[in-house]
Amino acid sequence: MTPRALLEKAHRFGLHLAPKGDRLSVIPADKMPPELRAELLANKTALLAWMSAPPCPGWQAVPPDNLPLVPNEPRPSADTRAAVIDYVFRQLPPWNVKPAALARWINARENAYFDGPGKSWRCESFAYAAARDCACWQLNCTEADLLNTFAAFDGAATKRKT
């Protein structure tokens, strides 16, 4: 189970988790079910590392130029590809405004994939890979976490429409 999933599970039980050095504080500890206690103990190191990481840089933050490229070609569905690219595209300035640092970073990132590990990739993979790298860095999450978050938002939006 991922650290994020464990934290969400603890919240569903009305518990607050906090790192305290090399210990994990659970409040109120007396409300913790035994099976959750076992899961927290089994994943304590990863959970503490995740909770102690610096906060995500956030919206419109520009990733570092030396962010490593992912060598494998991404193969998202068309909807997933569109959602991730849209997320980053909404952060860019309007078309009639001088390109901002984030737009330059995205363009450079696409070129880096084209000139590097993506020489044999399909064209649509470059834009997705650059947008994915940007979004994952901004939100301090993995690609799987990013896609799960987008799926949860999409599910919530669908429920609101019905």
C-alpha positions as a LaTeX table, in Angstrom:
\begin{tabular}{lrrr}
\hline
Residue & $x$ (\AA) & $y$ (\AA) & $z$ (\AA) \\
\hline
Met1 & 0.00 & 0.00 & 0.00 \\
Thr2 & 1.35 & 3.44 & $-0.89$ \\
Pro3 & 2.08 & 6.01 & 1.83 \\
Arg4 & $-0.69$ & 8.23 & 0.45 \\
Ala5 & $-3.19$ & 5.35 & 0.59 \\
Leu6 & $-2.18$ & 4.58 & 4.20 \\
Leu7 & $-2.61$ & 8.21 & 5.19 \\
Glu8 & $-6.05$ & 8.29 & 3.56 \\
Lys9 & $-7.00$ & 5.05 & 5.31 \\
Ala10 & $-5.94$ & 6.49 & 8.68 \\
His11 & $-8.03$ & 9.61 & 7.99 \\
Arg12 & $-11.08$ & 7.46 & 7.27 \\
Phe13 & $-10.70$ & 6.08 & 10.81 \\
Gly14 & $-10.50$ & 9.66 & 12.14 \\
Leu15 & $-6.79$ & 9.42 & 12.88 \\
His16 & $-4.10$ & 12.05 & 12.40 \\
Leu17 & $-0.59$ & 10.82 & 11.49 \\
Ala18 & 2.53 & 12.93 & 12.00 \\
Pro19 & 6.27 & 12.19 & 11.77 \\
Lys20 & 8.16 & 12.66 & 15.03 \\
Gly21 & 11.81 & 12.04 & 14.13 \\
Asp22 & 12.07 & 8.30 & 13.47 \\
Arg23 & 8.68 & 7.66 & 15.08 \\
Leu24 & 5.15 & 7.92 & 13.74 \\
Ser25 & 2.65 & 9.73 & 15.92 \\
Val26 & $-0.96$ & 8.51 & 15.68 \\
Ile27 & $-3.66$ & 10.66 & 17.28 \\
Pro28 & $-5.81$ & 9.40 & 18.94 \\
Ala29 & $-3.77$ & 6.20 & 19.23 \\
Asp30 & $-6.50$ & 4.37 & 21.18 \\
Lys31 & $-8.85$ & 4.54 & 18.15 \\
Met32 & $-6.43$ & 2.70 & 15.83 \\
Pro33 & $-7.68$ & $-0.72$ & 14.64 \\
Pro34 & $-5.11$ & $-3.55$ & 15.05 \\
Glu35 & $-5.00$ & $-4.27$ & 11.29 \\
Leu36 & $-4.15$ & $-0.62$ & 10.55 \\
Arg37 & $-1.45$ & $-0.69$ & 13.24 \\
Ala38 & 0.13 & $-3.68$ & 11.51 \\
Glu39 & 0.01 & $-1.91$ & 8.11 \\
Leu40 & 1.54 & 1.26 & 9.54 \\
Leu41 & 4.34 & $-0.69$ & 11.21 \\
Ala42 & 5.06 & $-2.66$ & 8.03 \\
Asn43 & 5.25 & 0.55 & 5.97 \\
Lys44 & 6.61 & 2.93 & 8.61 \\
Thr45 & 9.90 & 3.75 & 6.86 \\
Ala46 & 8.26 & 4.61 & 3.53 \\
Leu47 & 5.46 & 6.51 & 5.26 \\
Leu48 & 7.86 & 8.60 & 7.35 \\
Ala49 & 10.01 & 9.38 & 4.28 \\
Trp50 & 6.94 & 10.42 & 2.29 \\
Met51 & 5.48 & 12.54 & 5.09 \\
Ser52 & 8.84 & 14.22 & 5.79 \\
Ala53 & 9.49 & 15.11 & 2.13 \\
Pro54 & 9.34 & 18.78 & 1.27 \\
Pro55 & 5.93 & 19.95 & 0.09 \\
Cys56 & 5.18 & 19.87 & $-3.62$ \\
Pro57 & 6.31 & 22.91 & $-5.59$ \\
Gly58 & 2.80 & 23.35 & $-7.01$ \\
Trp59 & 0.95 & 25.14 & $-9.77$ \\
Gln60 & 3.07 & 26.92 & $-12.41$ \\
Ala61 & 6.33 & 25.92 & $-10.73$ \\
Val62 & 9.08 & 25.18 & $-13.25$ \\
Pro63 & 10.90 & 21.87 & $-12.79$ \\
Pro64 & 14.71 & 21.84 & $-12.76$ \\
Asp65 & 16.50 & 21.45 & $-16.10$ \\
Asn66 & 18.40 & 18.43 & $-14.80$ \\
Leu67 & 15.28 & 16.38 & $-14.00$ \\
Pro68 & 16.10 & 12.88 & $-15.31$ \\
Leu69 & 14.34 & 11.68 & $-18.46$ \\
Val70 & 12.30 & 8.47 & $-18.24$ \\
Pro71 & 13.75 & 6.09 & $-20.86$ \\
Asn72 & 10.63 & 4.01 & $-21.56$ \\
Glu73 & 8.01 & 5.25 & $-23.99$ \\
Pro74 & 4.78 & 6.07 & $-22.17$ \\
Arg75 & 1.64 & 4.37 & $-23.48$ \\
Pro76 & $-1.29$ & 6.17 & $-21.85$ \\
Ser77 & $-4.82$ & 6.04 & $-23.20$ \\
Ala78 & $-5.89$ & 9.00 & $-25.33$ \\
Asp79 & $-8.05$ & 10.31 & $-22.46$ \\
Thr80 & $-5.21$ & 10.04 & $-19.96$ \\
Arg81 & $-2.78$ & 11.70 & $-22.33$ \\
Ala82 & $-5.24$ & 14.57 & $-22.90$ \\
Ala83 & $-5.90$ & 15.02 & $-19.16$ \\
Val84 & $-2.21$ & 15.26 & $-18.24$ \\
Ile85 & $-1.34$ & 17.58 & $-21.14$ \\
Asp86 & $-4.41$ & 19.72 & $-20.33$ \\
Tyr87 & $-3.34$ & 20.02 & $-16.70$ \\
Val88 & 0.00 & 21.51 & $-17.71$ \\
Phe89 & $-1.40$ & 23.51 & $-20.65$ \\
Arg90 & $-3.80$ & 25.35 & $-18.30$ \\
Gln91 & $-0.75$ & 26.62 & $-16.39$ \\
Leu92 & 0.74 & 28.34 & $-19.45$ \\
Pro93 & 0.16 & 32.00 & $-20.31$ \\
Pro94 & $-2.36$ & 32.94 & $-23.02$ \\
Trp95 & $-1.17$ & 32.56 & $-26.62$ \\
Asn96 & $-0.69$ & 36.31 & $-27.03$ \\
Val97 & 1.64 & 36.66 & $-24.03$ \\
Lys98 & 5.37 & 36.14 & $-24.25$ \\
Pro99 & 6.16 & 32.48 & $-23.38$ \\
Ala100 & 6.86 & 31.96 & $-19.73$ \\
Ala101 & 9.56 & 29.83 & $-18.13$ \\
Leu102 & 7.23 & 26.82 & $-17.83$ \\
Ala103 & 6.41 & 26.91 & $-21.56$ \\
Arg104 & 10.13 & 27.05 & $-22.37$ \\
Trp105 & 10.77 & 24.12 & $-20.00$ \\
Ile106 & 8.05 & 22.00 & $-21.63$ \\
Asn107 & 9.41 & 22.74 & $-25.10$ \\
Ala108 & 12.97 & 21.92 & $-24.05$ \\
Arg109 & 11.76 & 18.74 & $-22.35$ \\
Glu110 & 9.96 & 17.53 & $-25.48$ \\
Asn111 & 13.13 & 18.20 & $-27.50$ \\
Ala112 & 15.24 & 16.34 & $-24.93$ \\
Tyr113 & 13.02 & 13.27 & $-25.30$ \\
Phe114 & 13.14 & 13.59 & $-29.10$ \\
Asp115 & 16.94 & 13.86 & $-29.12$ \\
Gly116 & 17.41 & 11.29 & $-26.35$ \\
Pro117 & 15.52 & 8.15 & $-25.34$ \\
Gly118 & 12.52 & 8.90 & $-27.57$ \\
Lys119 & 14.16 & 8.55 & $-30.97$ \\
Ser120 & 11.80 & 5.69 & $-31.89$ \\
Trp121 & 8.72 & 6.92 & $-29.99$ \\
Arg122 & 5.36 & 7.88 & $-31.50$ \\
Cys123 & 4.97 & 11.67 & $-31.86$ \\
Glu124 & 2.24 & 12.00 & $-29.22$ \\
Ser125 & 4.52 & 10.46 & $-26.60$ \\
Phe126 & 6.83 & 13.49 & $-26.43$ \\
Ala127 & 4.16 & 15.95 & $-25.28$ \\
Tyr128 & 2.74 & 13.46 & $-22.79$ \\
Ala129 & 6.17 & 12.59 & $-21.35$ \\
Ala130 & 7.06 & 16.27 & $-20.88$ \\
Ala131 & 3.68 & 17.09 & $-19.31$ \\
Arg132 & 3.81 & 13.99 & $-17.09$ \\
Asp133 & 7.30 & 14.86 & $-15.85$ \\
Cys134 & 6.20 & 18.43 & $-15.10$ \\
Ala135 & 3.01 & 17.43 & $-13.27$ \\
Cys136 & 4.69 & 14.67 & $-11.24$ \\
Trp137 & 7.46 & 17.04 & $-10.17$ \\
Gln138 & 5.01 & 19.85 & $-9.33$ \\
Leu139 & 2.80 & 17.54 & $-7.28$ \\
Asn140 & 5.69 & 15.49 & $-5.84$ \\
Cys141 & 4.08 & 12.22 & $-6.89$ \\
Thr142 & 4.56 & 9.22 & $-9.14$ \\
Glu143 & 2.85 & 8.83 & $-12.49$ \\
Ala144 & 0.52 & 6.24 & $-10.94$ \\
Asp145 & $-0.44$ & 8.67 & $-8.15$ \\
Leu146 & $-1.00$ & 11.42 & $-10.70$ \\
Leu147 & $-3.29$ & 9.26 & $-12.82$ \\
Asn148 & $-5.19$ & 8.02 & $-9.74$ \\
Thr149 & $-5.74$ & 11.62 & $-8.67$ \\
Phe150 & $-7.04$ & 12.59 & $-12.11$ \\
Ala151 & $-9.30$ & 9.53 & $-12.16$ \\
Ala152 & $-10.70$ & 10.46 & $-8.74$ \\
Phe153 & $-11.44$ & 14.02 & $-9.89$ \\
Asp154 & $-13.04$ & 12.71 & $-13.07$ \\
Gly155 & $-15.17$ & 10.29 & $-11.03$ \\
Ala156 & $-16.27$ & 13.10 & $-8.72$ \\
Ala157 & $-17.16$ & 15.33 & $-11.67$ \\
Thr158 & $-19.15$ & 12.53 & $-13.29$ \\
Lys159 & $-21.10$ & 11.94 & $-10.05$ \\
Arg160 & $-21.92$ & 15.66 & $-9.79$ \\
Lys161 & $-23.38$ & 15.69 & $-13.32$ \\
Thr162 & $-25.79$ & 12.81 & $-12.58$ \\
\hline
\end{tabular}
